[in-house]
Tab-separated table of C-alpha atoms (C1' of nucleotides) in Angstrom:
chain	number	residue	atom	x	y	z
A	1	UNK	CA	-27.252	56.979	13.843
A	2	UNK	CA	-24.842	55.979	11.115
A	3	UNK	CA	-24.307	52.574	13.094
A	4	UNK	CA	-21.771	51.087	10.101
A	5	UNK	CA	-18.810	53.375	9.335
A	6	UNK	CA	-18.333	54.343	5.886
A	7	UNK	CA	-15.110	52.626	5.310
A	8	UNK	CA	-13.178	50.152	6.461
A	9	UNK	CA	-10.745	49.816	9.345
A	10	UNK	CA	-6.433	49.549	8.365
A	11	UNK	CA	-6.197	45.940	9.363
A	12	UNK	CA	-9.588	45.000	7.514
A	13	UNK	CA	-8.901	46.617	4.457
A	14	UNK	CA	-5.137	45.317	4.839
A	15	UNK	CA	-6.539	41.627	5.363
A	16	UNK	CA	-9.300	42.436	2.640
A	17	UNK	CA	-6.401	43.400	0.214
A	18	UNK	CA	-4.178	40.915	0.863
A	19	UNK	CA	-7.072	38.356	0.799
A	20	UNK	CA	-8.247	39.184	-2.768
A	21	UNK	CA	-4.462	39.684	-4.042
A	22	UNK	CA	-3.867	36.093	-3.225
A	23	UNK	CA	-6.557	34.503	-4.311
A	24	UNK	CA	-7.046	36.187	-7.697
A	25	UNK	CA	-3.373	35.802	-8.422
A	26	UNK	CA	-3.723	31.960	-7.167
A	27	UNK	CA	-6.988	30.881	-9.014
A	28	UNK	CA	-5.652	32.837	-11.923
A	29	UNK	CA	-1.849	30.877	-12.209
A	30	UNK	CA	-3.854	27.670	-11.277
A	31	UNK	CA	-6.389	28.082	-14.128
A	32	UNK	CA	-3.412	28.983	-16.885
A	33	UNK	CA	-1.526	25.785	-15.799
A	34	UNK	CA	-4.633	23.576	-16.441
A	35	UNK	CA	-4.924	25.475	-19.319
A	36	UNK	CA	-1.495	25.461	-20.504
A	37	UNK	CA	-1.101	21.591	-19.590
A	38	UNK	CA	-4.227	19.705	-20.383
A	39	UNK	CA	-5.682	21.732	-23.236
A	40	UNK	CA	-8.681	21.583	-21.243
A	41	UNK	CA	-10.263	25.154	-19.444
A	42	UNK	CA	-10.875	25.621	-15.863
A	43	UNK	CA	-14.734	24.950	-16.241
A	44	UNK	CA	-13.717	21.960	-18.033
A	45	UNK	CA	-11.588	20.311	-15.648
A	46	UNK	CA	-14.107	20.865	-12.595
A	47	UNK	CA	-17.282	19.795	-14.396
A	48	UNK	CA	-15.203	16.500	-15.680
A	49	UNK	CA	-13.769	15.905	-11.826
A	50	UNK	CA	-17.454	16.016	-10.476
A	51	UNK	CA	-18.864	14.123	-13.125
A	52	UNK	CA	-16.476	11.034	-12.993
A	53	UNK	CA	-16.684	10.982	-9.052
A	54	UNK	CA	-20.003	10.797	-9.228
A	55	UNK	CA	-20.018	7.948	-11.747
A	56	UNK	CA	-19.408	9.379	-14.806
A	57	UNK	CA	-23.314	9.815	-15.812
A	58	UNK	CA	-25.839	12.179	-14.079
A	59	UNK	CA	-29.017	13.877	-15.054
A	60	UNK	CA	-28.209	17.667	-16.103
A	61	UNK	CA	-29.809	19.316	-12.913
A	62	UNK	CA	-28.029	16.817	-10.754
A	63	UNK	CA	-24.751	18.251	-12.715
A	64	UNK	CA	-25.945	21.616	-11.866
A	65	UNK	CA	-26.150	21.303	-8.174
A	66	UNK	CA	-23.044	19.714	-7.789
A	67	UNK	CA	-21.357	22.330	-9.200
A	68	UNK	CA	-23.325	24.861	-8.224
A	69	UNK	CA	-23.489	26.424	-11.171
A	70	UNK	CA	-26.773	28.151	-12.896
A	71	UNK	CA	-27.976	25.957	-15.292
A	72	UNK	CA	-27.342	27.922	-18.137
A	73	UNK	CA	-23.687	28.562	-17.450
A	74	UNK	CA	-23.661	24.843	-17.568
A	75	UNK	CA	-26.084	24.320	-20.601
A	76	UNK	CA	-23.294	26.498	-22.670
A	77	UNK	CA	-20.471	24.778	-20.541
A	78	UNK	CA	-21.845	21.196	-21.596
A	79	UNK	CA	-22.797	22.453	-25.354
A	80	UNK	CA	-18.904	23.205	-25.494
A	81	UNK	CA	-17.557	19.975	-24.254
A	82	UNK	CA	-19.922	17.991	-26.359
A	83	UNK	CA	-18.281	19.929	-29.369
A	84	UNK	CA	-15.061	18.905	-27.805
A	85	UNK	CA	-16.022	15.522	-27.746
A	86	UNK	CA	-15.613	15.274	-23.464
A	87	UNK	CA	-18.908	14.617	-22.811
A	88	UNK	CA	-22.037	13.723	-24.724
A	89	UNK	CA	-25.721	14.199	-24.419
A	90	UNK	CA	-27.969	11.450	-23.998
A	91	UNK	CA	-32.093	11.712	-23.907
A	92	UNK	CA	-34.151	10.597	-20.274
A	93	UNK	CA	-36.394	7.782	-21.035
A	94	UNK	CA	-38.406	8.807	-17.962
A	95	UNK	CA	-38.856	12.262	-18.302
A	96	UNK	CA	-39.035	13.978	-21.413
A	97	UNK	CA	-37.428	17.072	-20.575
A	98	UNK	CA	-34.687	15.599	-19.364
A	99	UNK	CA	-30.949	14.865	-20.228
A	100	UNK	CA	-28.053	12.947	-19.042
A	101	UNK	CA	-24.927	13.979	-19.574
A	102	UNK	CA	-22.207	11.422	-20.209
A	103	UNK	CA	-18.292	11.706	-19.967
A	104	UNK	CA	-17.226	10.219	-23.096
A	105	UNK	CA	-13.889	7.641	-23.023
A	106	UNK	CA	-11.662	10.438	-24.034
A	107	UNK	CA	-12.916	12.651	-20.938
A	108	UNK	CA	-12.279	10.135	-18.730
A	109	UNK	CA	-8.918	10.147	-20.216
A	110	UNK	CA	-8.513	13.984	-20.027
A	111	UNK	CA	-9.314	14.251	-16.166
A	112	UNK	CA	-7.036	11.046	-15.534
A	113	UNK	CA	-4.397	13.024	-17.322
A	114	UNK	CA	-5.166	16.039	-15.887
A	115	UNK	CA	-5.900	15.905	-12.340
A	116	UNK	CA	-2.254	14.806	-10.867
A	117	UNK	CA	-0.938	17.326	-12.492
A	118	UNK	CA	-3.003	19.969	-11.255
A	119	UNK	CA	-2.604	18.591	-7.834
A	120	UNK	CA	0.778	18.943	-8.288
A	121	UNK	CA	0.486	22.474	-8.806
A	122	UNK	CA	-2.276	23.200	-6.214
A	123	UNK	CA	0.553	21.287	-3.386
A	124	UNK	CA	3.305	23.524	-5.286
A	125	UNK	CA	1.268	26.762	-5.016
A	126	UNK	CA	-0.620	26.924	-2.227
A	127	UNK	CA	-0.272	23.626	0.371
A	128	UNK	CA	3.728	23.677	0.261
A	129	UNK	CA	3.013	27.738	1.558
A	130	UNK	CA	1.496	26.801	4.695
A	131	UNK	CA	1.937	24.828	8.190
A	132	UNK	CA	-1.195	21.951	9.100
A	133	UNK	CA	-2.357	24.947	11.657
A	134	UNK	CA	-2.544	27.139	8.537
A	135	UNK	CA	-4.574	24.847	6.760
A	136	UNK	CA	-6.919	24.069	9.412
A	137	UNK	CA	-6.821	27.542	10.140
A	138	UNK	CA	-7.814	28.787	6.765
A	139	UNK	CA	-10.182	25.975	6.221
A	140	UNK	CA	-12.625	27.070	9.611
A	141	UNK	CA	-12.325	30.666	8.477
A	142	UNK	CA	-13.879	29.824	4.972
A	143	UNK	CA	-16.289	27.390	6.111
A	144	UNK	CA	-17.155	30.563	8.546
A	145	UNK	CA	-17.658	32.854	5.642
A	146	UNK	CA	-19.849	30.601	4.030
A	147	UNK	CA	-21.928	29.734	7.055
A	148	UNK	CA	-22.491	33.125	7.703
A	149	UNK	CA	-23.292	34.092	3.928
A	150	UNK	CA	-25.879	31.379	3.710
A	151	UNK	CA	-27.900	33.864	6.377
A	152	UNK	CA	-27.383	36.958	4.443
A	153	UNK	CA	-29.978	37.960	2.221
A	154	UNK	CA	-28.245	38.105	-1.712
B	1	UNK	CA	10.942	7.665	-5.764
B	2	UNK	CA	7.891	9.409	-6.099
B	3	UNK	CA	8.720	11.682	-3.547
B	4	UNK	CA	5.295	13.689	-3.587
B	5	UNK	CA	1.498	11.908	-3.237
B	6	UNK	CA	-0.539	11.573	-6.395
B	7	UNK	CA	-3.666	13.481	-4.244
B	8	UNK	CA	-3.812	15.850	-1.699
B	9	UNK	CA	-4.349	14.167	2.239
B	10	UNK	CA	-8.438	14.262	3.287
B	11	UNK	CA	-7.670	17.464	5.487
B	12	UNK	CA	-5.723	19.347	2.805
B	13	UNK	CA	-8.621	18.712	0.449
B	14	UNK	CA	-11.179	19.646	2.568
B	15	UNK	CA	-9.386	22.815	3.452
B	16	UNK	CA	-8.799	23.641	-0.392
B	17	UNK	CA	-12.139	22.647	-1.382
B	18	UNK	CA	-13.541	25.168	1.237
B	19	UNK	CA	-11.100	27.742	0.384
B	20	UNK	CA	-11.829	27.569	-3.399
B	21	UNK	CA	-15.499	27.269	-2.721
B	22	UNK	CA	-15.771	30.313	-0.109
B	23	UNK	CA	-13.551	32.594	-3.058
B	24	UNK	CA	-16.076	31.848	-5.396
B	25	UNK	CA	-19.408	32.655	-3.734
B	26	UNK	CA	-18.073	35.562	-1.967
B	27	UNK	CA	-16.211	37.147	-5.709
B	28	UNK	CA	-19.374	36.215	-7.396
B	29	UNK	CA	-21.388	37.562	-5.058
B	30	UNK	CA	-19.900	40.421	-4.666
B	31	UNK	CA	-19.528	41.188	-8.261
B	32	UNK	CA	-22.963	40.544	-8.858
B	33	UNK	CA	-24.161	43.174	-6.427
B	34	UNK	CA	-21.445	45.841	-7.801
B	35	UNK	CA	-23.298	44.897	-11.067
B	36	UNK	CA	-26.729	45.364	-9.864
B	37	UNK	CA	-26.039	48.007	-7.564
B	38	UNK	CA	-24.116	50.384	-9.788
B	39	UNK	CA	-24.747	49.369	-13.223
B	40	UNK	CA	-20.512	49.199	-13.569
B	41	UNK	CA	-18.890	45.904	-13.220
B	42	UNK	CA	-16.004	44.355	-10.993
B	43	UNK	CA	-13.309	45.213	-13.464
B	44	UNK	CA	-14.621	49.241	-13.709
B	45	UNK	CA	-15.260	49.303	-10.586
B	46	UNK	CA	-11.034	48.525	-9.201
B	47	UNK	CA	-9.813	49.924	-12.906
B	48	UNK	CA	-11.840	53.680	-11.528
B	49	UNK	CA	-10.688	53.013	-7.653
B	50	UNK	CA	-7.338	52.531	-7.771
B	51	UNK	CA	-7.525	55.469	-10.754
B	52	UNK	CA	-9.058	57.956	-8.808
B	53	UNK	CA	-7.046	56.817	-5.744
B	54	UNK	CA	-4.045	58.050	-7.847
B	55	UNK	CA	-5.332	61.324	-9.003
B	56	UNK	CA	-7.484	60.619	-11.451
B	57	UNK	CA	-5.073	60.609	-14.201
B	58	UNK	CA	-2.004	58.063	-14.934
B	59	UNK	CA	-0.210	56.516	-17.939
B	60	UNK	CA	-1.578	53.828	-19.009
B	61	UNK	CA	1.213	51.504	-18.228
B	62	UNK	CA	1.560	52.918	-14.660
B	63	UNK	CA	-1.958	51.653	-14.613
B	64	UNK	CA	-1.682	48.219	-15.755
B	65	UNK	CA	1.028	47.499	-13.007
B	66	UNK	CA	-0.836	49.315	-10.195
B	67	UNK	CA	-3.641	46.975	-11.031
B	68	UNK	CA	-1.626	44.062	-12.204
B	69	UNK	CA	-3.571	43.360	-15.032
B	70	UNK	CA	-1.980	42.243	-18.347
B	71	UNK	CA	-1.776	45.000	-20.622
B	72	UNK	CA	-3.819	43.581	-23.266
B	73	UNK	CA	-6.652	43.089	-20.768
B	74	UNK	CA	-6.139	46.837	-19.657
B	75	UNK	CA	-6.731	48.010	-23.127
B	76	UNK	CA	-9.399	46.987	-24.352
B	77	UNK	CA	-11.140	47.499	-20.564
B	78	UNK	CA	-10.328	51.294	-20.962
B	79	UNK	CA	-11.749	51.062	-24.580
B	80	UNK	CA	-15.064	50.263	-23.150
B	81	UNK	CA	-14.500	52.096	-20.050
B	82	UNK	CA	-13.667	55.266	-22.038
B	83	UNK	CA	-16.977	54.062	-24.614
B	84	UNK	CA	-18.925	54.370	-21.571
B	85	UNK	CA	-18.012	57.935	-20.338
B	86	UNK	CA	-15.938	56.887	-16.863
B	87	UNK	CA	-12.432	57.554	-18.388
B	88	UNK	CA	-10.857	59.108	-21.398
B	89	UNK	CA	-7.231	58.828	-23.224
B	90	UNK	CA	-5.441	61.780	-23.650
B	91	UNK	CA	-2.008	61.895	-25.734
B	92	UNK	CA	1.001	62.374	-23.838
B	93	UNK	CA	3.448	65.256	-24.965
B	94	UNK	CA	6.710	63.884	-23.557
B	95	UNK	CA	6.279	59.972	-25.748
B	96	UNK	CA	4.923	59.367	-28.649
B	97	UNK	CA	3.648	55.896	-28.173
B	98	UNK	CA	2.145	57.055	-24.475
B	99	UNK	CA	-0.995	57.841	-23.468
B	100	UNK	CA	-2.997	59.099	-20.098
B	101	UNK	CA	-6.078	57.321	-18.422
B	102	UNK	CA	-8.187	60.224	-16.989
B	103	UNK	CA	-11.210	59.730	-14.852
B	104	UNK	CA	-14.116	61.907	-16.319
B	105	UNK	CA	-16.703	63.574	-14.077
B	106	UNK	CA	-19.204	60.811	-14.371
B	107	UNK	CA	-16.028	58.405	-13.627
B	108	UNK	CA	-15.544	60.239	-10.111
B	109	UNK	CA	-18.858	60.498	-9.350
B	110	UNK	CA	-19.881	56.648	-10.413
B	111	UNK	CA	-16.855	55.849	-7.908
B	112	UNK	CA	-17.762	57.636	-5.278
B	113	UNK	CA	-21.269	56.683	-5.047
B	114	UNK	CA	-20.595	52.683	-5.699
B	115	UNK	CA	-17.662	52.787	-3.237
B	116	UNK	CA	-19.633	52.765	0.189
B	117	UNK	CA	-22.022	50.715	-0.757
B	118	UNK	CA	-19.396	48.021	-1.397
B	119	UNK	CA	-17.604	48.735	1.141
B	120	UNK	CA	-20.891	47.804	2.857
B	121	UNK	CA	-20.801	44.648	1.367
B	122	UNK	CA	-17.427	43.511	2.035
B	123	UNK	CA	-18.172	44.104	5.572
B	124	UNK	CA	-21.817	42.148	5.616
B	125	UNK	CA	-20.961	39.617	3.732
B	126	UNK	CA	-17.210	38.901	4.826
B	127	UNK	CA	-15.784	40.835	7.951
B	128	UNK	CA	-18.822	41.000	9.884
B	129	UNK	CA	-18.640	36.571	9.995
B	130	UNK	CA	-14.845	36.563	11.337
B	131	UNK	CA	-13.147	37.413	14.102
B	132	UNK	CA	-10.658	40.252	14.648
B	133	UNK	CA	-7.976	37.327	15.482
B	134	UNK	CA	-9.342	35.303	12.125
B	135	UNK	CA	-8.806	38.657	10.060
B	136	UNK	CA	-5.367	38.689	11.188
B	137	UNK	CA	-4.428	34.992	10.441
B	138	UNK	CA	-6.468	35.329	7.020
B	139	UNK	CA	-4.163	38.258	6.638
B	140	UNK	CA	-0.901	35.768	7.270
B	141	UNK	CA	-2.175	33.168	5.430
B	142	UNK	CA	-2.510	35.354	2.053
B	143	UNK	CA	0.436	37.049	2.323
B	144	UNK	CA	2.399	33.842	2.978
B	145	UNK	CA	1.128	32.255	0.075
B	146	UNK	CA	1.772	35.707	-2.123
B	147	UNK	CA	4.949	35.250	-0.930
B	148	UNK	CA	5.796	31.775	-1.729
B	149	UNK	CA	4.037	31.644	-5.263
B	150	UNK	CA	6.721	34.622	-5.989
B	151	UNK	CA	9.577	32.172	-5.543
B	152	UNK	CA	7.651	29.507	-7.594
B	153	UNK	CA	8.220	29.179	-11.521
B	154	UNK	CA	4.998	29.870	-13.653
C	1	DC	C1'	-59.894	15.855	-18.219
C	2	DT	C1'	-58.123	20.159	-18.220
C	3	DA	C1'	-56.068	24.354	-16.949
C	4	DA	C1'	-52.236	26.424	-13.995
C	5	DG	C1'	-48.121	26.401	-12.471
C	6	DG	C1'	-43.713	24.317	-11.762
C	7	DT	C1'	-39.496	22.000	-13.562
C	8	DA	C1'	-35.802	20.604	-17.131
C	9	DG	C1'	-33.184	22.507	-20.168
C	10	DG	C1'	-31.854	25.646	-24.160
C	11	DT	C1'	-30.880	30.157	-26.760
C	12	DG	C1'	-29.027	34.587	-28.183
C	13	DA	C1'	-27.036	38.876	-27.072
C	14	DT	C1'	-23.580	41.158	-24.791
C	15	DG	C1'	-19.560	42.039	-22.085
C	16	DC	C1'	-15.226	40.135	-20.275
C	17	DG	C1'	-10.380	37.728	-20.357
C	18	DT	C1'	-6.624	35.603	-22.857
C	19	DC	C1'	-3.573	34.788	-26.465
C	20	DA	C1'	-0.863	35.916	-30.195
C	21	DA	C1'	0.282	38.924	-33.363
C	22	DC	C1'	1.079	43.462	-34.501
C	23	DC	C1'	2.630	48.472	-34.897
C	24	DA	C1'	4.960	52.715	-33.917
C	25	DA	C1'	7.806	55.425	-31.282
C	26	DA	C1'	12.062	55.421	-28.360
C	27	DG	C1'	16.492	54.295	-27.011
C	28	DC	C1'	20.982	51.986	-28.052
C	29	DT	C1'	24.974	50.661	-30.601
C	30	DC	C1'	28.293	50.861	-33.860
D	1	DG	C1'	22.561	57.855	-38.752
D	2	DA	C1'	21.315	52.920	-39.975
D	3	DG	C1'	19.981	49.116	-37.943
D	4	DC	C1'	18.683	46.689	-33.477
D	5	DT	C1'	16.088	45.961	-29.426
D	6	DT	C1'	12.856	47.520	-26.032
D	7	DT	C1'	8.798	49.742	-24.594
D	8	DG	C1'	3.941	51.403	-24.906
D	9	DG	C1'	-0.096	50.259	-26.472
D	10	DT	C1'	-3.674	48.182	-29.843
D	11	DT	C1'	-6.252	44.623	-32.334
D	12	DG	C1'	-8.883	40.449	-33.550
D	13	DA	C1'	-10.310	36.037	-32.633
D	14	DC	C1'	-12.124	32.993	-29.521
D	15	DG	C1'	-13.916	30.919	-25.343
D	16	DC	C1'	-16.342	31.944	-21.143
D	17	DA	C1'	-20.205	34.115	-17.869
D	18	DT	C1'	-24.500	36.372	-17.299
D	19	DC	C1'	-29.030	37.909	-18.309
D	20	DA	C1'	-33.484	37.648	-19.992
D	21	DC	C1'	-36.328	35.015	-22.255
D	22	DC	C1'	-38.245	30.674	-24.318
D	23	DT	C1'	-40.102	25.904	-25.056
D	24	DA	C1'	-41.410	21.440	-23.792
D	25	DC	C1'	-42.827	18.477	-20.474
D	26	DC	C1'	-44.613	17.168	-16.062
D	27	DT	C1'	-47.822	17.551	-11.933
D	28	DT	C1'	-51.676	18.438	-9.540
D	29	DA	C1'	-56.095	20.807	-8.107
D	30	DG	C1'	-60.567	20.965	-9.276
DNA sequence: CTAAGGTAGGTGATGCGTCAACCAAAGCTC
DNA sequence: GAGCTTTGGTTGACGCATCACCTACCTTAG
C-alpha cells in the first residue's frame, strides 16, 4: 500500500530544481533578447520560422500542427500579426471554411533579420555551456521525456 | 572573419529543438493539471510553496528574490493572490515603505493539499521516464548552463 | 436529399507577465 | 536639516494564453 512516496527523493528534487531553474531563466533571457532585438515576440518569431520553412503559405490547421499550438492560441496569435502587418489572411477557394495564412514581404524580412541573431544568442547561452556529449546527452534525455509522455494519459 | 556560423550544426539543432520542445509540453502540462487539479495556477502554486516553506510569512522583497521574480510581477501576483484569500499584506512596524506576505489558513491548506498531487506528477510524467544516471547528468547539464549564462551579459 | 456529426476557424472574457513610470519612506552627505 | 540617492513597493497599459463557446462549412449514412 502507498506504492508512490509522497515526496520526492534529494537528488530528484535537486535535478527537478535545477532543471526548471535553468530552463525558465533560459527561455525567459532568450525570449527578452528576441524581444528586445527584433521588435518581434517570442510567438512571433516561432510561428514566422515555421511558416517560411515550410514555404511561406500554409492552410491555418496545417500552421497549427506544426506548431503545436491549439488553434485558438494561434487564431489570436495570427489576428495579431496580421495587425502587425507579418502575415496576412487569405480565403481557401476549395473549402469554405478555410484560410491560408501568408507571411507578408516584411515578415520574411523580420525572420531574415531576426533569426541569426537569435542563434547567436541561443550558441551564446546555452550551446557555448556544454561539451558534444552534453548535447547528445541532453538531447536523448528530452526525446525520452517526450516518448514516455506521449503514453501517459493528460 | 566571421568567426561564429550563421546556424546552429544539424546535431546542435536537433538537440535544442528537443530540449525546447520537451520544456514546453512538460511546463504546460504540468501547469495545466495544477490548474485543473487545484483550481490555483503555476505562479500561486511556487509564490504559496516557497512561502510556506519559509514560515508562512516574509517581506515582500525577501520574497521576490527567493522566487526570482521581478518585483513588479510579484506585486500584482500577491494582489490577486491576497484577492483570492491564499495570502494577505500586513504593514511592517520597523519600515515604512515595507510590507509582509502572510499565508492565510486557506493558503496553507490549498498548499498542502495541491503539493502531493504534483509532486505526483512530476514523478509520472518526468522522473518515472529517466534513469537515475540521466537525472544526474540532467542535473549537470542545468547547472552548467545556470552557471555559464551568469558570466554572460544580458 | 437531408439530417447528423465532424472539421475549420473565430470570439470574448479573464488571468498572467512585462515594461515603464511612479511614489513614499529611508538612509546619506554636506 | 536640506537635498540626494537608494530601496520597497505599486500602478496602468498592453500583449499573450487559456477556456468555453460559437458559426459556417463539409461529409456521409440512410
Amino acid at each position: 500500500m502507498d506504492a508512490t512516496p509522497r515526496w520526492l527523493t534529494p537528488e530528484q528534487k535537486a535535478a527537478w530544481d535545477s532543471f526548471i531553474r535553468m530552463q525558465e531563466k533560459l527561455v525567459g533571457r532568450l525570449s527578452r533578447r528576441v524581444q528586445a532585438d527584433s521588435g518581434m515576440s517570442a510567438s512571433d518569431y516561432i510561428v514566422l520560422v515555421k511558416l517560411t520553412e515550410a514555404g511561406g503559405r500554409m492552410r491555418f490547421m496545417d500552421l497549427v500542427k506544426l506548431v503545436e499550438w491549439e488553434k485558438s492560441r494561434m487564431s489570436h496569435q495570427v489576428g495579431r500579426m496580421a495587425k502587425r502587418g507579418l502575415v496576412a489572411k487569405e480565403e481557401c477557394p476549395d473549402d469554405g471554411r478555410g484560410a491560408f495564412i501568408v507571411a507578408t514581404p516584411a515578415g520574411h524580412e523580420a525572420i531574415e533579420d531576426a533569426a541569426p541573431v537569435h542563434v547567436d544568442h541561443v550558441r551564446r547561452l546555452f550551446i557555448d555551456a556544454l561539451t558534444q556529449e552534453d548535447l547528445a546527452a541532453l538531447a536523448r534525455i528530452s526525446n525520452r521525456v517526450l516518448a514516455h509522455m506521449e503514453n501517459q494519459p493528460d
